[in-house]
Amino acid sequence: MSIFNELAPQYPMMPDSYRELSTEEMEQRVLAIKQKHGDALLIPGHHYQRDEVIQFADVTGDSLELARLAAQNTQARHIVFCGVHFMAETCDILTQEQQTVVLPDMRAGCSMADMANMTQTEVAWRLLTEQVGDTILPLTYVNSTAEIKAFVGRHGGATVTSSNARQVITWALKQKKRVLFLPDQHLGRNTAYQLGIPLEEMAVWDPYAQRLETDKDPQQIRIILWKGHCSVHEKFTTGQIAAIRQQDPEVRIIVHPECTYEVVMAADDAGSTKYIIDRINEAPPGSKWAVGTEMNLVRRLAAQHPEQQIVSLNPDLCPCLTMNRIDLPHLLWSLECIDRGEPTGIIRVPESIAVDAKDALKRMFEHV
Ligand code: 13P
Ligand code: SF4
C-alpha cells in the first residue's frame, strides 16, 4: 500500500483558510515564527523544493547533505523538513530522541520509495539466496522506506545516495560477490556501469513476477537491480537530447543518474543533484546547458545564473508532484501548529525499525 493511502487519512489536513491568505501575510507569519523560535527551530529544504518554501530554509542540500546535517544538529527542538517522506524519516532516525521531525504535508511521498515494500523484499531475498546462496549484499538508495533501510541494515548492507553510490557499491563488492540494489534500477545500473561492470553481469529483479529478468545463469550476475524508477527522471529521453543537439550543438547536456542508461550514455555528463549544481556554478559565462533533473531546481539554477543559458532537457516536464506538495500554506500551517504547542505531521520511525535502519545509514557514512 502506498504511503498516500496509508498515512494521509490518519493525519489532520491543513484547514482551507490557509489557502485564502495573501502571500505577503503568509511570509510575514513564517518569518515571525522563525524569529521567535531561533535555533530551536530548523527548516532543512531539499533542492527540489519550491522557491516559496526554499526562501525560508535554514539549510538547503541534496539528500546526503541533509542527512549529514540531521546527524550533526542537536540544538533544534523541532525540525520542519521540507522534502519528501523518506527524507524526513531519515532525519528522524539520525536525530536525538528529544527532537521532533515534522513533514508539513504527509502526502509528500516518493513514488520510487513506494516501489519496494517489505513483503516483496523478503520474497526476493528468499528466492535469490536460494539460487545463489549467501553471496548477496543488499544496498538501498536512501529513496526508500525506513523499513527497507532496516532490512538492508539487518543483512549487513548500507544505504546510498546519488552522491556516493560509486563508493558504496565499490565497498559492497568487496564484502560479497553480488549486490541487490533497491529500489532504483537506473541509479544502480548507471553507477555499476561507471565502475566497469558490464551490462551482461546485471539483471533486473521483477518484484511482481518474482523473477530475475535474464536468460543467463544467475551465478554470472553481480548486480541485481530492483525494478523501480523515478517517474520524474524516467521522462527524459534520447529523442529530447537529439533534438537539443540538432538545435544547438554547443549546449551541454547534464542529467541525474536516475535517468535511464540510454539517456545517461547520450548525455555529456551525469551526476547527483549536488554534482549538477556544482558543475553549473563553476561554468563560465555564456555556457549553455540542458539539464535533466527536477524542474524547480532547473528553474532556480536558470534564475541564479542569468549569465548562462540553462533550460530543462524536457521543457514540458512537471516538477516532482510530491515534492511540490510542500508549499507556503503548508509550511506556515505546520509552523503555527508547532508554535501553538500542537505539532502535526510528526514523523516518528518505530525504534525496532530505526535501530537497523541506522546501521545501514552509518555504514554509508563510514564508507564515503
Ligand atoms: P539527491 O540524492 O540527488 O538529493 O536526489 C534525491 C531525489 O529524490 C532525486 O530524485
Ligand atoms: Fe521520488 Fe523522483 Fe520525486 Fe525524487 S524526484 S522524490 S525520486 S519521485
mmCIF file of C-alpha atoms and ligand atoms in Angstrom:
data_model
loop_
_atom_site.group_PDB
_atom_site.id
_atom_site.type_symbol
_atom_site.label_atom_id
_atom_site.label_comp_id
_atom_site.label_asym_id
_atom_site.label_seq_id
_atom_site.Cartn_x
_atom_site.Cartn_y
_atom_site.Cartn_z
ATOM 1 C CA MET A 1 0.000 0.000 0.000
ATOM 2 C CA SER A 2 1.362 3.437 -0.827
ATOM 3 C CA ILE A 3 2.086 5.977 1.875
ATOM 4 C CA PHE A 4 -0.638 8.164 0.337
ATOM 5 C CA ASN A 5 -3.282 5.614 1.335
ATOM 6 C CA GLU A 6 -1.536 4.566 4.484
ATOM 7 C CA LEU A 7 -0.814 7.902 6.080
ATOM 8 C CA ALA A 8 -2.896 10.727 4.696
ATOM 9 C CA PRO A 9 -6.237 9.875 6.356
ATOM 10 C CA GLN A 10 -4.614 9.415 9.784
ATOM 11 C CA TYR A 11 -3.363 12.971 9.992
ATOM 12 C CA PRO A 12 -5.144 16.296 10.167
ATOM 13 C CA MET A 13 -5.209 18.167 6.889
ATOM 14 C CA MET A 14 -4.395 21.853 6.564
ATOM 15 C CA PRO A 15 -7.530 23.980 7.021
ATOM 16 C CA ASP A 16 -8.743 25.607 3.780
ATOM 17 C CA SER A 17 -8.486 29.047 5.402
ATOM 18 C CA TYR A 18 -4.710 28.969 4.787
ATOM 19 C CA ARG A 19 -5.377 28.995 1.046
ATOM 20 C CA GLU A 20 -7.153 32.335 1.387
ATOM 21 C CA LEU A 21 -4.185 34.171 2.908
ATOM 22 C CA SER A 22 -2.108 36.503 0.768
ATOM 23 C CA THR A 23 1.480 35.533 0.037
ATOM 24 C CA GLU A 24 2.686 38.599 1.898
ATOM 25 C CA GLU A 25 0.766 37.697 5.031
ATOM 26 C CA MET A 26 1.974 34.093 4.963
ATOM 27 C CA GLU A 27 5.580 35.202 4.518
ATOM 28 C CA GLN A 28 5.341 37.622 7.440
ATOM 29 C CA ARG A 29 3.843 34.973 9.699
ATOM 30 C CA VAL A 30 6.538 32.435 8.770
ATOM 31 C CA LEU A 31 9.267 34.981 9.475
ATOM 32 C CA ALA A 32 7.748 35.923 12.823
ATOM 33 C CA ILE A 33 7.729 32.267 13.959
ATOM 34 C CA LYS A 34 11.269 31.705 12.740
ATOM 35 C CA GLN A 35 12.447 34.744 14.688
ATOM 36 C CA LYS A 36 10.571 33.741 17.816
ATOM 37 C CA HIS A 37 11.944 30.177 17.894
ATOM 38 C CA GLY A 38 15.508 30.889 16.733
ATOM 39 C CA ASP A 39 17.820 27.863 16.889
ATOM 40 C CA ALA A 40 15.099 25.740 18.477
ATOM 41 C CA LEU A 41 13.546 25.503 15.019
ATOM 42 C CA LEU A 42 15.337 24.192 11.952
ATOM 43 C CA ILE A 43 13.977 24.159 8.405
ATOM 44 C CA PRO A 44 16.014 21.966 6.037
ATOM 45 C CA GLY A 45 14.993 22.234 2.365
ATOM 46 C CA HIS A 46 15.804 19.806 -0.434
ATOM 47 C CA HIS A 47 16.966 21.392 -3.702
ATOM 48 C CA TYR A 48 13.782 20.229 -5.464
ATOM 49 C CA GLN A 49 11.513 22.317 -3.222
ATOM 50 C CA ARG A 50 9.556 25.306 -4.498
ATOM 51 C CA ASP A 51 11.146 28.781 -4.277
ATOM 52 C CA GLU A 52 8.312 29.952 -2.000
ATOM 53 C CA VAL A 53 9.469 27.342 0.543
ATOM 54 C CA ILE A 54 13.218 27.276 -0.060
ATOM 55 C CA GLN A 55 13.470 31.001 0.724
ATOM 56 C CA PHE A 56 12.765 30.089 4.373
ATOM 57 C CA ALA A 57 15.109 27.096 4.567
ATOM 58 C CA ASP A 58 17.912 27.436 7.131
ATOM 59 C CA VAL A 59 19.911 24.980 5.100
ATOM 60 C CA THR A 60 19.464 23.563 1.611
ATOM 61 C CA GLY A 61 21.037 20.436 0.240
ATOM 62 C CA ASP A 62 20.684 17.143 -1.558
ATOM 63 C CA SER A 63 19.623 14.091 0.365
ATOM 64 C CA LEU A 64 23.180 13.275 1.511
ATOM 65 C CA GLU A 65 23.854 16.784 2.779
ATOM 66 C CA LEU A 66 20.517 16.942 4.589
ATOM 67 C CA ALA A 67 21.114 13.529 6.181
ATOM 68 C CA ARG A 68 24.566 14.652 7.387
ATOM 69 C CA LEU A 69 23.127 17.833 8.774
ATOM 70 C CA ALA A 70 20.427 15.925 10.637
ATOM 71 C CA ALA A 71 23.079 13.737 12.240
ATOM 72 C CA GLN A 72 25.027 16.811 13.407
ATOM 73 C CA ASN A 73 22.262 19.080 14.665
ATOM 74 C CA THR A 74 21.466 18.815 18.365
ATOM 75 C CA GLN A 75 20.079 22.295 19.016
ATOM 76 C CA ALA A 76 16.773 22.237 17.180
ATOM 77 C CA ARG A 77 13.769 21.102 19.178
ATOM 78 C CA HIS A 78 11.600 20.976 16.052
ATOM 79 C CA ILE A 79 12.814 20.175 12.548
ATOM 80 C CA VAL A 80 10.335 21.103 9.835
ATOM 81 C CA PHE A 81 11.546 19.017 6.937
ATOM 82 C CA CYS A 82 10.820 20.485 3.528
ATOM 83 C CA GLY A 83 11.335 17.485 1.305
ATOM 84 C CA VAL A 84 9.625 14.111 0.992
ATOM 85 C CA HIS A 85 8.589 11.449 3.478
ATOM 86 C CA PHE A 86 11.666 9.178 3.214
ATOM 87 C CA MET A 87 13.953 12.171 3.853
ATOM 88 C CA ALA A 88 12.007 13.133 6.974
ATOM 89 C CA GLU A 89 12.205 9.514 8.173
ATOM 90 C CA THR A 90 15.971 9.530 7.687
ATOM 91 C CA CYS A 91 16.139 12.785 9.592
ATOM 92 C CA ASP A 92 14.172 11.271 12.470
ATOM 93 C CA ILE A 93 16.414 8.182 12.556
ATOM 94 C CA LEU A 94 19.558 10.333 12.744
ATOM 95 C CA THR A 95 18.381 12.949 15.237
ATOM 96 C CA GLN A 96 18.133 12.768 19.004
ATOM 97 C CA GLU A 97 15.179 11.437 20.972
ATOM 98 C CA GLN A 98 14.117 14.913 22.190
ATOM 99 C CA GLN A 99 13.991 16.344 18.640
ATOM 100 C CA THR A 100 10.742 16.245 16.691
ATOM 101 C CA VAL A 101 10.723 15.943 12.902
ATOM 102 C CA VAL A 102 7.684 17.300 11.109
ATOM 103 C CA LEU A 103 6.667 16.923 7.461
ATOM 104 C CA PRO A 104 4.414 19.868 6.500
ATOM 105 C CA ASP A 105 2.220 17.708 4.232
ATOM 106 C CA MET A 106 2.006 13.985 4.925
ATOM 107 C CA ARG A 107 1.068 13.372 1.294
ATOM 108 C CA ALA A 108 4.610 14.320 0.233
ATOM 109 C CA GLY A 109 5.720 10.781 -0.551
ATOM 110 C CA CYS A 110 8.009 9.447 -3.274
ATOM 111 C CA SER A 111 6.669 7.097 -5.929
ATOM 112 C CA MET A 112 10.076 5.423 -6.208
ATOM 113 C CA ALA A 113 10.231 4.665 -2.473
ATOM 114 C CA ASP A 114 6.776 3.077 -2.784
ATOM 115 C CA MET A 115 8.084 0.649 -5.415
ATOM 116 C CA ALA A 116 9.720 -1.666 -2.865
ATOM 117 C CA ASN A 117 7.785 -2.943 0.132
ATOM 118 C CA MET A 118 8.830 -5.366 2.834
ATOM 119 C CA THR A 119 6.816 -8.364 1.637
ATOM 120 C CA GLN A 120 8.256 -8.053 -1.858
ATOM 121 C CA THR A 121 11.754 -7.618 -0.484
ATOM 122 C CA GLU A 122 11.561 -10.625 1.852
ATOM 123 C CA VAL A 123 10.297 -12.785 -1.029
ATOM 124 C CA ALA A 124 13.043 -11.534 -3.352
ATOM 125 C CA TRP A 125 15.692 -12.211 -0.721
ATOM 126 C CA ARG A 126 14.485 -15.740 -0.100
ATOM 127 C CA LEU A 127 14.232 -16.660 -3.785
ATOM 128 C CA LEU A 128 17.544 -15.047 -4.709
ATOM 129 C CA THR A 129 19.505 -16.575 -1.843
ATOM 130 C CA GLU A 130 18.016 -19.965 -2.767
ATOM 131 C CA GLN A 131 19.540 -19.504 -6.216
ATOM 132 C CA VAL A 132 22.938 -18.029 -5.378
ATOM 133 C CA GLY A 133 23.423 -18.748 -1.676
ATOM 134 C CA ASP A 134 24.869 -16.317 0.827
ATOM 135 C CA THR A 135 26.618 -14.171 -1.790
ATOM 136 C CA ILE A 136 24.447 -11.038 -1.849
ATOM 137 C CA LEU A 137 24.848 -7.740 -0.007
ATOM 138 C CA PRO A 138 21.723 -5.563 -0.111
ATOM 139 C CA LEU A 139 22.066 -1.824 -0.740
ATOM 140 C CA THR A 140 19.256 0.670 -0.836
ATOM 141 C CA TYR A 141 19.063 4.148 -2.274
ATOM 142 C CA VAL A 142 18.001 6.476 0.536
ATOM 143 C CA ASN A 143 14.851 6.991 -1.543
ATOM 144 C CA SER A 144 13.249 4.050 0.250
ATOM 145 C CA THR A 145 11.117 3.472 3.311
ATOM 146 C CA ALA A 146 12.683 3.159 6.757
ATOM 147 C CA GLU A 147 11.579 -0.498 6.764
ATOM 148 C CA ILE A 148 13.610 -1.236 3.640
ATOM 149 C CA LYS A 149 16.611 0.559 5.137
ATOM 150 C CA ALA A 150 16.174 -1.603 8.247
ATOM 151 C CA PHE A 151 16.053 -4.782 6.128
ATOM 152 C CA VAL A 152 19.300 -3.744 4.449
ATOM 153 C CA GLY A 153 20.876 -2.869 7.798
ATOM 154 C CA ARG A 154 19.924 -6.269 9.257
ATOM 155 C CA HIS A 155 21.654 -8.029 6.371
ATOM 156 C CA GLY A 156 24.923 -6.120 6.702
ATOM 157 C CA GLY A 157 24.232 -3.680 3.849
ATOM 158 C CA ALA A 158 24.171 0.083 3.543
ATOM 159 C CA THR A 159 22.188 2.960 2.153
ATOM 160 C CA VAL A 160 23.495 5.029 -0.765
ATOM 161 C CA THR A 161 22.666 8.420 -2.196
ATOM 162 C CA SER A 162 23.193 9.602 -5.742
ATOM 163 C CA SER A 163 26.324 11.430 -4.474
ATOM 164 C CA ASN A 164 28.062 8.372 -3.037
ATOM 165 C CA ALA A 165 26.647 5.341 -4.870
ATOM 166 C CA ARG A 166 30.005 4.646 -6.540
ATOM 167 C CA GLN A 167 31.929 4.441 -3.271
ATOM 168 C CA VAL A 168 29.267 2.343 -1.545
ATOM 169 C CA ILE A 169 28.919 -0.175 -4.407
ATOM 170 C CA THR A 170 32.723 -0.493 -4.546
ATOM 171 C CA TRP A 171 32.750 -1.257 -0.818
ATOM 172 C CA ALA A 172 29.826 -3.685 -1.143
ATOM 173 C CA LEU A 173 31.530 -5.745 -3.848
ATOM 174 C CA LYS A 174 34.483 -6.244 -1.525
ATOM 175 C CA GLN A 175 32.140 -7.718 1.107
ATOM 176 C CA LYS A 176 30.114 -10.073 -1.080
ATOM 177 C CA LYS A 177 30.197 -11.377 -4.628
ATOM 178 C CA ARG A 178 26.984 -9.607 -5.658
ATOM 179 C CA VAL A 179 24.747 -6.714 -4.737
ATOM 180 C CA LEU A 180 20.968 -6.377 -4.573
ATOM 181 C CA PHE A 181 20.311 -2.701 -5.345
ATOM 182 C CA LEU A 182 16.931 -1.295 -4.211
ATOM 183 C CA PRO A 183 14.720 0.392 -5.391
ATOM 184 C CA ASP A 184 16.058 2.401 -8.382
ATOM 185 C CA GLN A 185 17.275 0.228 -11.234
ATOM 186 C CA HIS A 186 18.659 3.229 -13.113
ATOM 187 C CA LEU A 187 20.924 4.603 -10.386
ATOM 188 C CA GLY A 188 22.151 1.052 -9.751
ATOM 189 C CA ARG A 189 22.802 0.280 -13.421
ATOM 190 C CA ASN A 190 24.391 3.632 -14.284
ATOM 191 C CA THR A 191 26.683 3.539 -11.274
ATOM 192 C CA ALA A 192 27.751 -0.074 -11.685
ATOM 193 C CA TYR A 193 28.470 0.549 -15.380
ATOM 194 C CA GLN A 194 30.626 3.555 -14.464
ATOM 195 C CA LEU A 195 32.540 1.214 -12.162
ATOM 196 C CA GLY A 196 33.337 -1.013 -15.141
ATOM 197 C CA ILE A 197 30.748 -3.750 -14.559
ATOM 198 C CA PRO A 198 29.348 -4.834 -17.945
ATOM 199 C CA LEU A 199 25.588 -4.827 -18.505
ATOM 200 C CA GLU A 200 25.735 -8.621 -19.050
ATOM 201 C CA GLU A 201 26.614 -9.003 -15.372
ATOM 202 C CA MET A 202 23.493 -7.104 -14.268
ATOM 203 C CA ALA A 203 19.879 -8.277 -14.198
ATOM 204 C CA VAL A 204 16.596 -6.756 -13.117
ATOM 205 C CA TRP A 205 14.535 -8.354 -10.340
ATOM 206 C CA ASP A 206 10.813 -8.011 -11.053
ATOM 207 C CA PRO A 207 9.023 -7.959 -7.676
ATOM 208 C CA TYR A 208 5.632 -8.719 -9.270
ATOM 209 C CA ALA A 209 6.739 -11.636 -11.461
ATOM 210 C CA GLN A 210 9.157 -12.595 -8.622
ATOM 211 C CA ARG A 211 11.948 -13.435 -11.014
ATOM 212 C CA LEU A 212 15.220 -12.226 -12.459
ATOM 213 C CA GLU A 213 14.781 -10.882 -15.972
ATOM 214 C CA THR A 214 17.678 -12.773 -17.544
ATOM 215 C CA ASP A 215 18.393 -15.851 -19.633
ATOM 216 C CA LYS A 216 21.802 -16.156 -18.008
ATOM 217 C CA ASP A 217 22.868 -18.372 -15.162
ATOM 218 C CA PRO A 218 22.185 -16.247 -12.019
ATOM 219 C CA GLN A 219 25.721 -17.133 -10.878
ATOM 220 C CA GLN A 220 27.024 -14.786 -13.608
ATOM 221 C CA ILE A 221 25.024 -11.820 -12.310
ATOM 222 C CA ARG A 222 26.872 -9.431 -9.972
ATOM 223 C CA ILE A 223 24.370 -6.565 -9.774
ATOM 224 C CA ILE A 224 20.714 -7.378 -9.138
ATOM 225 C CA LEU A 225 18.646 -4.279 -9.879
ATOM 226 C CA TRP A 226 15.243 -3.824 -8.276
ATOM 227 C CA LYS A 227 12.628 -2.924 -10.895
ATOM 228 C CA GLY A 228 11.871 0.573 -9.599
ATOM 229 C CA HIS A 229 12.334 4.016 -11.054
ATOM 230 C CA CYS A 230 11.689 7.717 -10.557
ATOM 231 C CA SER A 231 8.665 8.825 -12.514
ATOM 232 C CA VAL A 232 10.165 12.303 -12.938
ATOM 233 C CA HIS A 233 13.630 11.323 -14.211
ATOM 234 C CA GLU A 234 12.352 8.477 -16.390
ATOM 235 C CA LYS A 235 10.588 11.085 -18.543
ATOM 236 C CA PHE A 236 13.846 12.293 -20.095
ATOM 237 C CA THR A 237 14.557 10.637 -23.441
ATOM 238 C CA THR A 238 17.330 10.267 -26.001
ATOM 239 C CA GLY A 239 14.951 11.902 -28.506
ATOM 240 C CA GLN A 240 14.979 15.106 -26.417
ATOM 241 C CA ILE A 241 18.778 15.001 -26.348
ATOM 242 C CA ALA A 242 18.969 14.555 -30.136
ATOM 243 C CA ALA A 243 16.538 17.447 -30.691
ATOM 244 C CA ILE A 244 18.560 19.813 -28.484
ATOM 245 C CA ARG A 245 21.837 18.799 -30.135
ATOM 246 C CA GLN A 246 20.334 19.435 -33.552
ATOM 247 C CA GLN A 247 19.105 22.898 -32.494
ATOM 248 C CA ASP A 248 22.393 23.946 -30.910
ATOM 249 C CA PRO A 249 25.420 21.635 -30.779
ATOM 250 C CA GLU A 250 27.094 23.869 -28.168
ATOM 251 C CA VAL A 251 24.561 23.001 -25.460
ATOM 252 C CA ARG A 252 25.986 20.624 -22.831
ATOM 253 C CA ILE A 253 23.545 18.011 -21.627
ATOM 254 C CA ILE A 254 23.828 17.104 -17.946
ATOM 255 C CA VAL A 255 21.478 14.588 -16.303
ATOM 256 C CA HIS A 256 20.781 12.898 -12.956
ATOM 257 C CA PRO A 257 21.702 9.178 -12.719
ATOM 258 C CA GLU A 258 18.030 8.338 -12.015
ATOM 259 C CA CYS A 259 17.585 8.823 -15.784
ATOM 260 C CA THR A 260 17.727 5.707 -17.943
ATOM 261 C CA TYR A 261 21.039 4.178 -19.028
ATOM 262 C CA GLU A 262 20.399 5.264 -22.642
ATOM 263 C CA VAL A 263 19.855 8.891 -21.573
ATOM 264 C CA VAL A 264 22.941 8.890 -19.332
ATOM 265 C CA MET A 265 25.027 7.425 -22.185
ATOM 266 C CA ALA A 266 23.740 10.020 -24.662
ATOM 267 C CA ALA A 267 24.301 12.971 -22.272
ATOM 268 C CA ASP A 268 27.620 14.830 -21.945
ATOM 269 C CA ASP A 269 27.714 14.458 -18.187
ATOM 270 C CA ALA A 270 25.737 12.809 -15.400
ATOM 271 C CA GLY A 271 25.786 13.152 -11.644
ATOM 272 C CA SER A 272 23.859 13.711 -8.468
ATOM 273 C CA THR A 273 21.842 16.818 -7.699
ATOM 274 C CA LYS A 274 24.867 18.337 -5.967
ATOM 275 C CA TYR A 275 27.147 17.400 -8.859
ATOM 276 C CA ILE A 276 24.829 19.145 -11.339
ATOM 277 C CA ILE A 277 24.653 22.274 -9.167
ATOM 278 C CA ASP A 278 28.453 22.367 -8.728
ATOM 279 C CA ARG A 279 29.134 21.972 -12.485
ATOM 280 C CA ILE A 280 26.774 24.840 -13.328
ATOM 281 C CA ASN A 281 28.068 27.081 -10.516
ATOM 282 C CA GLU A 282 31.616 26.584 -11.831
ATOM 283 C CA ALA A 283 30.801 27.127 -15.513
ATOM 284 C CA PRO A 284 31.946 30.320 -17.270
ATOM 285 C CA PRO A 285 29.502 32.985 -18.506
ATOM 286 C CA GLY A 286 27.971 32.093 -21.845
ATOM 287 C CA SER A 287 27.820 28.357 -21.012
ATOM 288 C CA LYS A 288 24.766 26.592 -22.375
ATOM 289 C CA TRP A 289 23.082 23.725 -20.549
ATOM 290 C CA ALA A 290 20.119 21.422 -20.956
ATOM 291 C CA VAL A 291 19.525 19.839 -17.560
ATOM 292 C CA GLY A 292 17.808 16.510 -16.962
ATOM 293 C CA THR A 293 16.549 16.768 -13.414
ATOM 294 C CA GLU A 294 13.664 18.152 -11.371
ATOM 295 C CA MET A 295 12.095 21.322 -12.729
ATOM 296 C CA ASN A 296 12.122 23.517 -9.581
ATOM 297 C CA LEU A 297 15.893 23.102 -9.383
ATOM 298 C CA VAL A 298 16.425 23.773 -13.098
ATOM 299 C CA ARG A 299 14.326 26.955 -12.906
ATOM 300 C CA ARG A 300 16.243 28.118 -9.818
ATOM 301 C CA LEU A 301 19.627 27.487 -11.457
ATOM 302 C CA ALA A 302 18.476 29.452 -14.520
ATOM 303 C CA ALA A 303 17.419 32.372 -12.296
ATOM 304 C CA GLN A 304 20.680 32.274 -10.318
ATOM 305 C CA HIS A 305 22.799 32.237 -13.483
ATOM 306 C CA PRO A 306 21.422 34.780 -15.956
ATOM 307 C CA GLU A 307 24.937 34.901 -17.485
ATOM 308 C CA GLN A 308 24.436 31.305 -18.694
ATOM 309 C CA GLN A 309 21.733 29.714 -20.817
ATOM 310 C CA ILE A 310 20.045 26.999 -18.749
ATOM 311 C CA VAL A 311 16.978 25.084 -19.899
ATOM 312 C CA SER A 312 15.297 21.838 -18.933
ATOM 313 C CA LEU A 313 16.079 18.883 -21.154
ATOM 314 C CA ASN A 314 12.291 18.446 -21.270
ATOM 315 C CA PRO A 315 10.566 21.849 -21.000
ATOM 316 C CA ASP A 316 7.128 20.164 -20.770
ATOM 317 C CA LEU A 317 8.095 18.200 -17.660
ATOM 318 C CA CYS A 318 6.110 18.779 -14.475
ATOM 319 C CA PRO A 319 8.041 19.260 -11.233
ATOM 320 C CA CYS A 320 8.081 16.298 -8.813
ATOM 321 C CA LEU A 321 4.449 16.404 -7.716
ATOM 322 C CA THR A 322 5.065 15.032 -4.249
ATOM 323 C CA MET A 323 7.968 17.422 -3.521
ATOM 324 C CA ASN A 324 5.607 20.188 -4.630
ATOM 325 C CA ARG A 325 3.007 19.310 -2.041
ATOM 326 C CA ILE A 326 5.087 21.291 0.435
ATOM 327 C CA ASP A 327 4.015 24.822 -0.369
ATOM 328 C CA LEU A 328 3.938 28.090 1.557
ATOM 329 C CA PRO A 329 0.481 27.494 3.130
ATOM 330 C CA HIS A 330 1.576 24.050 4.400
ATOM 331 C CA LEU A 331 4.850 25.427 5.732
ATOM 332 C CA LEU A 332 3.012 28.178 7.613
ATOM 333 C CA TRP A 333 0.370 25.795 8.947
ATOM 334 C CA SER A 334 2.985 23.391 10.163
ATOM 335 C CA LEU A 335 4.963 26.172 11.899
ATOM 336 C CA GLU A 336 1.837 27.575 13.533
ATOM 337 C CA CYS A 337 0.910 24.134 14.869
ATOM 338 C CA ILE A 338 4.370 23.934 16.468
ATOM 339 C CA ASP A 339 4.051 27.466 17.791
ATOM 340 C CA ARG A 340 0.744 26.552 19.492
ATOM 341 C CA GLY A 341 2.429 23.526 21.061
ATOM 342 C CA GLU A 342 0.408 21.121 18.887
ATOM 343 C CA PRO A 343 2.827 19.888 16.198
ATOM 344 C CA THR A 344 1.194 17.885 13.448
ATOM 345 C CA GLY A 345 2.700 15.688 10.736
ATOM 346 C CA ILE A 346 5.225 14.237 13.171
ATOM 347 C CA ILE A 347 7.474 11.592 11.613
ATOM 348 C CA ARG A 348 8.467 9.029 14.199
ATOM 349 C CA VAL A 349 10.116 5.820 12.991
ATOM 350 C CA PRO A 350 9.460 2.992 15.484
ATOM 351 C CA GLU A 351 12.602 2.103 17.455
ATOM 352 C CA SER A 352 12.536 -1.526 16.246
ATOM 353 C CA ILE A 353 12.943 -0.268 12.653
ATOM 354 C CA ALA A 354 15.118 2.762 13.413
ATOM 355 C CA VAL A 355 17.908 0.701 15.047
ATOM 356 C CA ASP A 356 18.585 -1.422 11.949
ATOM 357 C CA ALA A 357 17.962 1.443 9.517
ATOM 358 C CA LYS A 358 20.540 3.485 11.419
ATOM 359 C CA ASP A 359 23.102 0.697 10.953
ATOM 360 C CA ALA A 360 22.575 0.909 7.175
ATOM 361 C CA LEU A 361 22.935 4.713 7.257
ATOM 362 C CA LYS A 362 26.027 4.506 9.481
ATOM 363 C CA ARG A 363 27.710 2.072 7.082
ATOM 364 C CA MET A 364 27.103 4.552 4.272
ATOM 365 C CA PHE A 365 28.719 7.370 6.248
ATOM 366 C CA GLU A 366 31.671 5.099 7.130
ATOM 367 C CA HIS A 367 32.441 4.295 3.505
ATOM 368 C CA VAL A 368 32.177 7.731 1.865
HETATM 369 P P1 13P B 1 19.586 13.517 -4.438
HETATM 370 O O1 13P B 1 20.158 12.313 -3.738
HETATM 371 O O2 13P B 1 20.420 13.898 -5.619
HETATM 372 O O3 13P B 1 19.297 14.611 -3.494
HETATM 373 O O4 13P B 1 18.218 13.070 -5.094
HETATM 374 C C1 13P B 1 17.074 12.914 -4.346
HETATM 375 C C2 13P B 1 15.947 12.666 -5.216
HETATM 376 O O5 13P B 1 14.851 12.497 -4.783
HETATM 377 C C3 13P B 1 16.224 12.572 -6.633
HETATM 378 O O6 13P B 1 15.074 12.321 -7.305
HETATM 379 FE FE1 SF4 B 2 10.967 10.500 -5.637
HETATM 380 FE FE2 SF4 B 2 11.621 11.085 -8.150
HETATM 381 FE FE3 SF4 B 2 10.352 12.899 -6.674
HETATM 382 FE FE4 SF4 B 2 12.916 12.256 -6.180
HETATM 383 S S1 SF4 B 2 12.107 13.266 -7.993
HETATM 384 S S2 SF4 B 2 11.280 12.490 -4.661
HETATM 385 S S3 SF4 B 2 12.897 10.042 -6.655
HETATM 386 S S4 SF4 B 2 9.536 10.873 -7.322
#
